[in-house]
Structure formats: C-alpha cells, structure tokens
Amino acid sequence: MENKADIIKKVIQAFRSAAVKYCRGEELPIRVNTDVTASTREVHMIQAIGDNEQLGVTELARLFGTSKSAASQLVSRLSKKGFLKKKSSRKNNKEVRLVLTDLGWEAYKTHEQYHSKDMDYLVGKMETFSMSQIAMFLVMLESLDDIMEQRIEE
C-alpha cells in the first residue's frame, strides 16, 4: 500500500512530466496559412494582444510572467514576421502600443479554432471530477506557481 510520501513523489513526477511536455508544446508550430507558421508561444502572445490591443511590452511581460527583455524580443520577432505593428501611445511617446496586422488576426483565429478543441477536451475531463477535487487541484497549481515564481526570482 502506498503511503503519503509515495503519492507525493508520484504527483511531483507527474507535474514534471506535464511541465516538460507543456514546454515542448509551446515550441510546436501552428500553421497559420499555407506559407506561415508560428510557435504556440508566439500565438499565445498574439492572442493576448488581440484580446486587448492596449497592451504594451511591460503589460505582456507581467501577463506572461517573464522579463520585459524577453517579452520585447518576442514582440520584435512577431513584428518582423508581420503579425503585429508597434504604434506610439497617444499618452506617452516612450510607450508602444501593440496592434495585430491582418496576418496577426489570421493567426489569432487559427489559434482560437485549435485551442477550442483542446479546451473542450480538457473541460470534458475536468467535469468528471467533483467540485472539491477541482478546487484542490487549483490550490495545488497555485502552490506550484508560487514555488516557480520564487525559483525564478532567486
């Protein structure tokens, strides 16, 4: 019979396995059209910009839990690929407002279709669990998020 320590070890192993697969998945290409692909990470940023075109690099960094430098690099890559444009903010010339191009909106819509299939599957799986199980899972994920945040800040 497994004891608590054994089950905790299995949970940690399962989390590590899922985290590695998630990271690999973030690099997988998503075909936007016949000529263009974007990584999942790039499309997630495109989605965030499409959901709120008032976002700047600082807000994106905060939203994705990354440095401004890393967010800026990804924004520059997306701009070079033609997914977005940088526009000066009306409030402050130093601030940049990010706006999707037609290609950016095409990527946004492609991701919505791609993402909805995964979300439907995930929600279907989660609906098989009780409210208390889902709430406990959320508490555990929040704890893991706190640990990862501390690790990054060190």
Tab-separated table of C-alpha atoms in Angstrom:
chain	number	residue	atom	x	y	z
A	1	MET	CA	0.000	0.000	0.000
A	2	GLU	CA	1.290	3.436	-0.930
A	3	ASN	CA	1.898	5.951	1.789
A	4	LYS	CA	1.545	9.732	1.591
A	5	ALA	CA	5.230	10.264	0.698
A	6	ASP	CA	4.939	7.814	-2.230
A	7	ILE	CA	1.863	9.576	-3.587
A	8	ILE	CA	3.515	12.998	-3.205
A	9	LYS	CA	6.507	11.691	-5.154
A	10	LYS	CA	4.176	10.461	-7.931
A	11	VAL	CA	2.399	13.841	-8.041
A	12	ILE	CA	5.735	15.646	-8.396
A	13	GLN	CA	6.840	13.248	-11.152
A	14	ALA	CA	3.537	13.721	-12.990
A	15	PHE	CA	3.867	17.507	-12.686
A	16	ARG	CA	7.426	17.427	-14.051
A	17	SER	CA	6.336	15.246	-16.946
A	18	ALA	CA	3.413	17.551	-17.762
A	19	ALA	CA	5.625	20.662	-17.441
A	20	VAL	CA	8.222	19.250	-19.853
A	21	LYS	CA	5.509	18.341	-22.362
A	22	TYR	CA	3.909	21.759	-21.984
A	23	CYS	CA	7.250	23.469	-22.691
A	24	ARG	CA	7.775	21.290	-25.765
A	25	GLY	CA	4.241	22.076	-26.882
A	26	GLU	CA	4.931	25.806	-26.626
A	27	GLU	CA	7.545	25.412	-29.369
A	28	LEU	CA	5.379	23.371	-31.740
A	29	PRO	CA	4.500	25.198	-34.939
A	30	ILE	CA	0.928	26.186	-35.672
A	31	ARG	CA	0.170	26.586	-39.358
A	32	VAL	CA	-1.455	29.987	-39.803
A	33	ASN	CA	-1.847	29.609	-43.566
A	34	THR	CA	-0.100	27.714	-46.357
A	35	ASP	CA	3.007	29.913	-46.120
A	36	VAL	CA	3.262	30.895	-42.455
A	37	THR	CA	3.706	29.108	-39.133
A	38	ALA	CA	4.113	30.434	-35.604
A	39	SER	CA	5.098	28.709	-32.379
A	40	THR	CA	2.445	28.158	-29.745
A	41	ARG	CA	4.300	30.665	-27.525
A	42	GLU	CA	4.125	33.262	-30.295
A	43	VAL	CA	0.437	32.607	-30.879
A	44	HIS	CA	-0.316	32.940	-27.156
A	45	MET	CA	1.213	36.416	-27.249
A	46	ILE	CA	-0.746	37.202	-30.426
A	47	GLN	CA	-3.899	36.100	-28.618
A	48	ALA	CA	-3.156	38.349	-25.629
A	49	ILE	CA	-2.617	41.330	-27.929
A	50	GLY	CA	-5.775	40.528	-29.899
A	51	ASP	CA	-7.785	40.312	-26.689
A	52	ASN	CA	-6.505	43.723	-25.563
A	53	GLU	CA	-4.816	45.970	-28.099
A	54	GLN	CA	-3.909	48.459	-25.385
A	55	LEU	CA	-1.177	46.140	-24.147
A	56	GLY	CA	2.426	47.225	-24.234
A	57	VAL	CA	5.589	45.233	-23.657
A	58	THR	CA	5.540	45.814	-19.884
A	59	GLU	CA	1.972	44.515	-19.577
A	60	LEU	CA	2.787	41.496	-21.748
A	61	ALA	CA	5.800	40.669	-19.586
A	62	ARG	CA	3.640	40.856	-16.469
A	63	LEU	CA	0.868	38.794	-18.069
A	64	PHE	CA	3.256	36.022	-19.159
A	65	GLY	CA	5.421	36.098	-16.035
A	66	THR	CA	8.575	36.940	-17.962
A	67	SER	CA	11.088	39.771	-18.146
A	68	LYS	CA	10.475	42.902	-20.206
A	69	SER	CA	13.548	41.986	-22.231
A	70	ALA	CA	12.169	38.540	-23.127
A	71	ALA	CA	8.754	39.990	-23.973
A	72	SER	CA	10.390	42.695	-26.079
A	73	GLN	CA	12.401	40.108	-28.017
A	74	LEU	CA	9.274	38.094	-28.779
A	75	VAL	CA	7.386	41.248	-29.786
A	76	SER	CA	10.230	42.166	-32.161
A	77	ARG	CA	10.168	38.672	-33.679
A	78	LEU	CA	6.388	38.865	-34.169
A	79	SER	CA	6.751	42.291	-35.736
A	80	LYS	CA	9.432	41.056	-38.164
A	81	LYS	CA	7.225	38.099	-39.113
A	82	GLY	CA	4.400	40.524	-39.892
A	83	PHE	CA	1.994	39.521	-37.101
A	84	LEU	CA	1.888	42.881	-35.351
A	85	LYS	CA	2.797	46.536	-35.582
A	86	LYS	CA	4.200	48.771	-32.891
A	87	LYS	CA	2.427	52.112	-32.614
A	88	SER	CA	3.306	55.043	-30.399
A	89	SER	CA	0.985	55.549	-27.482
A	90	ARG	CA	-1.116	58.699	-27.585
A	91	LYS	CA	-0.403	59.284	-23.905
A	92	ASN	CA	3.371	58.861	-23.919
A	93	ASN	CA	5.807	58.769	-26.850
A	94	LYS	CA	8.071	56.334	-24.958
A	95	GLU	CA	5.284	53.779	-24.673
A	96	VAL	CA	4.453	51.463	-27.540
A	97	ARG	CA	1.002	50.081	-28.235
A	98	LEU	CA	0.844	46.713	-29.999
A	99	VAL	CA	-1.675	46.150	-32.794
A	100	LEU	CA	-2.293	42.973	-34.778
A	101	THR	CA	-1.953	43.036	-38.557
A	102	ASP	CA	-4.258	41.054	-40.865
A	103	LEU	CA	-1.782	38.158	-40.597
A	104	GLY	CA	-1.859	38.529	-36.812
A	105	TRP	CA	-5.647	38.278	-36.814
A	106	GLU	CA	-5.409	35.217	-39.063
A	107	ALA	CA	-3.073	33.603	-36.505
A	108	TYR	CA	-5.442	34.644	-33.705
A	109	LYS	CA	-8.426	32.966	-35.395
A	110	THR	CA	-6.419	29.845	-36.258
A	111	HIS	CA	-5.360	29.525	-32.630
A	112	GLU	CA	-8.925	30.018	-31.419
A	113	GLN	CA	-10.027	27.025	-33.510
A	114	TYR	CA	-7.009	24.956	-32.452
A	115	HIS	CA	-7.342	25.960	-28.806
A	116	SER	CA	-11.090	25.372	-28.539
A	117	LYS	CA	-10.614	21.691	-29.411
A	118	ASP	CA	-8.037	21.266	-26.613
A	119	MET	CA	-10.121	23.280	-24.158
A	120	ASP	CA	-13.252	21.263	-24.917
A	121	TYR	CA	-11.292	18.076	-24.216
A	122	LEU	CA	-9.763	19.466	-21.007
A	123	VAL	CA	-13.071	20.822	-19.714
A	124	GLY	CA	-14.733	17.484	-20.510
A	125	LYS	CA	-12.079	15.653	-18.487
A	126	MET	CA	-12.327	18.102	-15.588
A	127	GLU	CA	-16.118	17.840	-15.492
A	128	THR	CA	-15.705	14.196	-14.433
A	129	PHE	CA	-14.186	15.399	-11.144
A	130	SER	CA	-16.069	16.713	-8.119
A	131	MET	CA	-16.021	20.409	-7.198
A	132	SER	CA	-13.802	19.647	-4.198
A	133	GLN	CA	-11.308	17.751	-6.391
A	134	ILE	CA	-11.158	20.635	-8.870
A	135	ALA	CA	-10.776	23.158	-6.026
A	136	MET	CA	-7.949	21.078	-4.527
A	137	PHE	CA	-6.236	20.901	-7.919
A	138	LEU	CA	-6.447	24.689	-8.180
A	139	VAL	CA	-4.882	25.095	-4.729
A	140	MET	CA	-2.045	22.747	-5.719
A	141	LEU	CA	-1.451	24.589	-9.007
A	142	GLU	CA	-1.362	27.925	-7.179
A	143	SER	CA	1.201	26.478	-4.748
A	144	LEU	CA	3.317	25.230	-7.650
A	145	ASP	CA	3.026	28.637	-9.309
A	146	ASP	CA	4.276	30.299	-6.110
A	147	ILE	CA	7.238	27.891	-5.956
A	148	MET	CA	8.127	28.555	-9.596
A	149	GLU	CA	7.836	32.323	-9.037
A	150	GLN	CA	10.231	32.134	-6.074
A	151	ARG	CA	12.640	29.991	-8.092
A	152	ILE	CA	12.666	32.489	-10.957
A	153	GLU	CA	13.246	35.429	-8.605
A	154	GLU	CA	16.268	33.784	-6.921
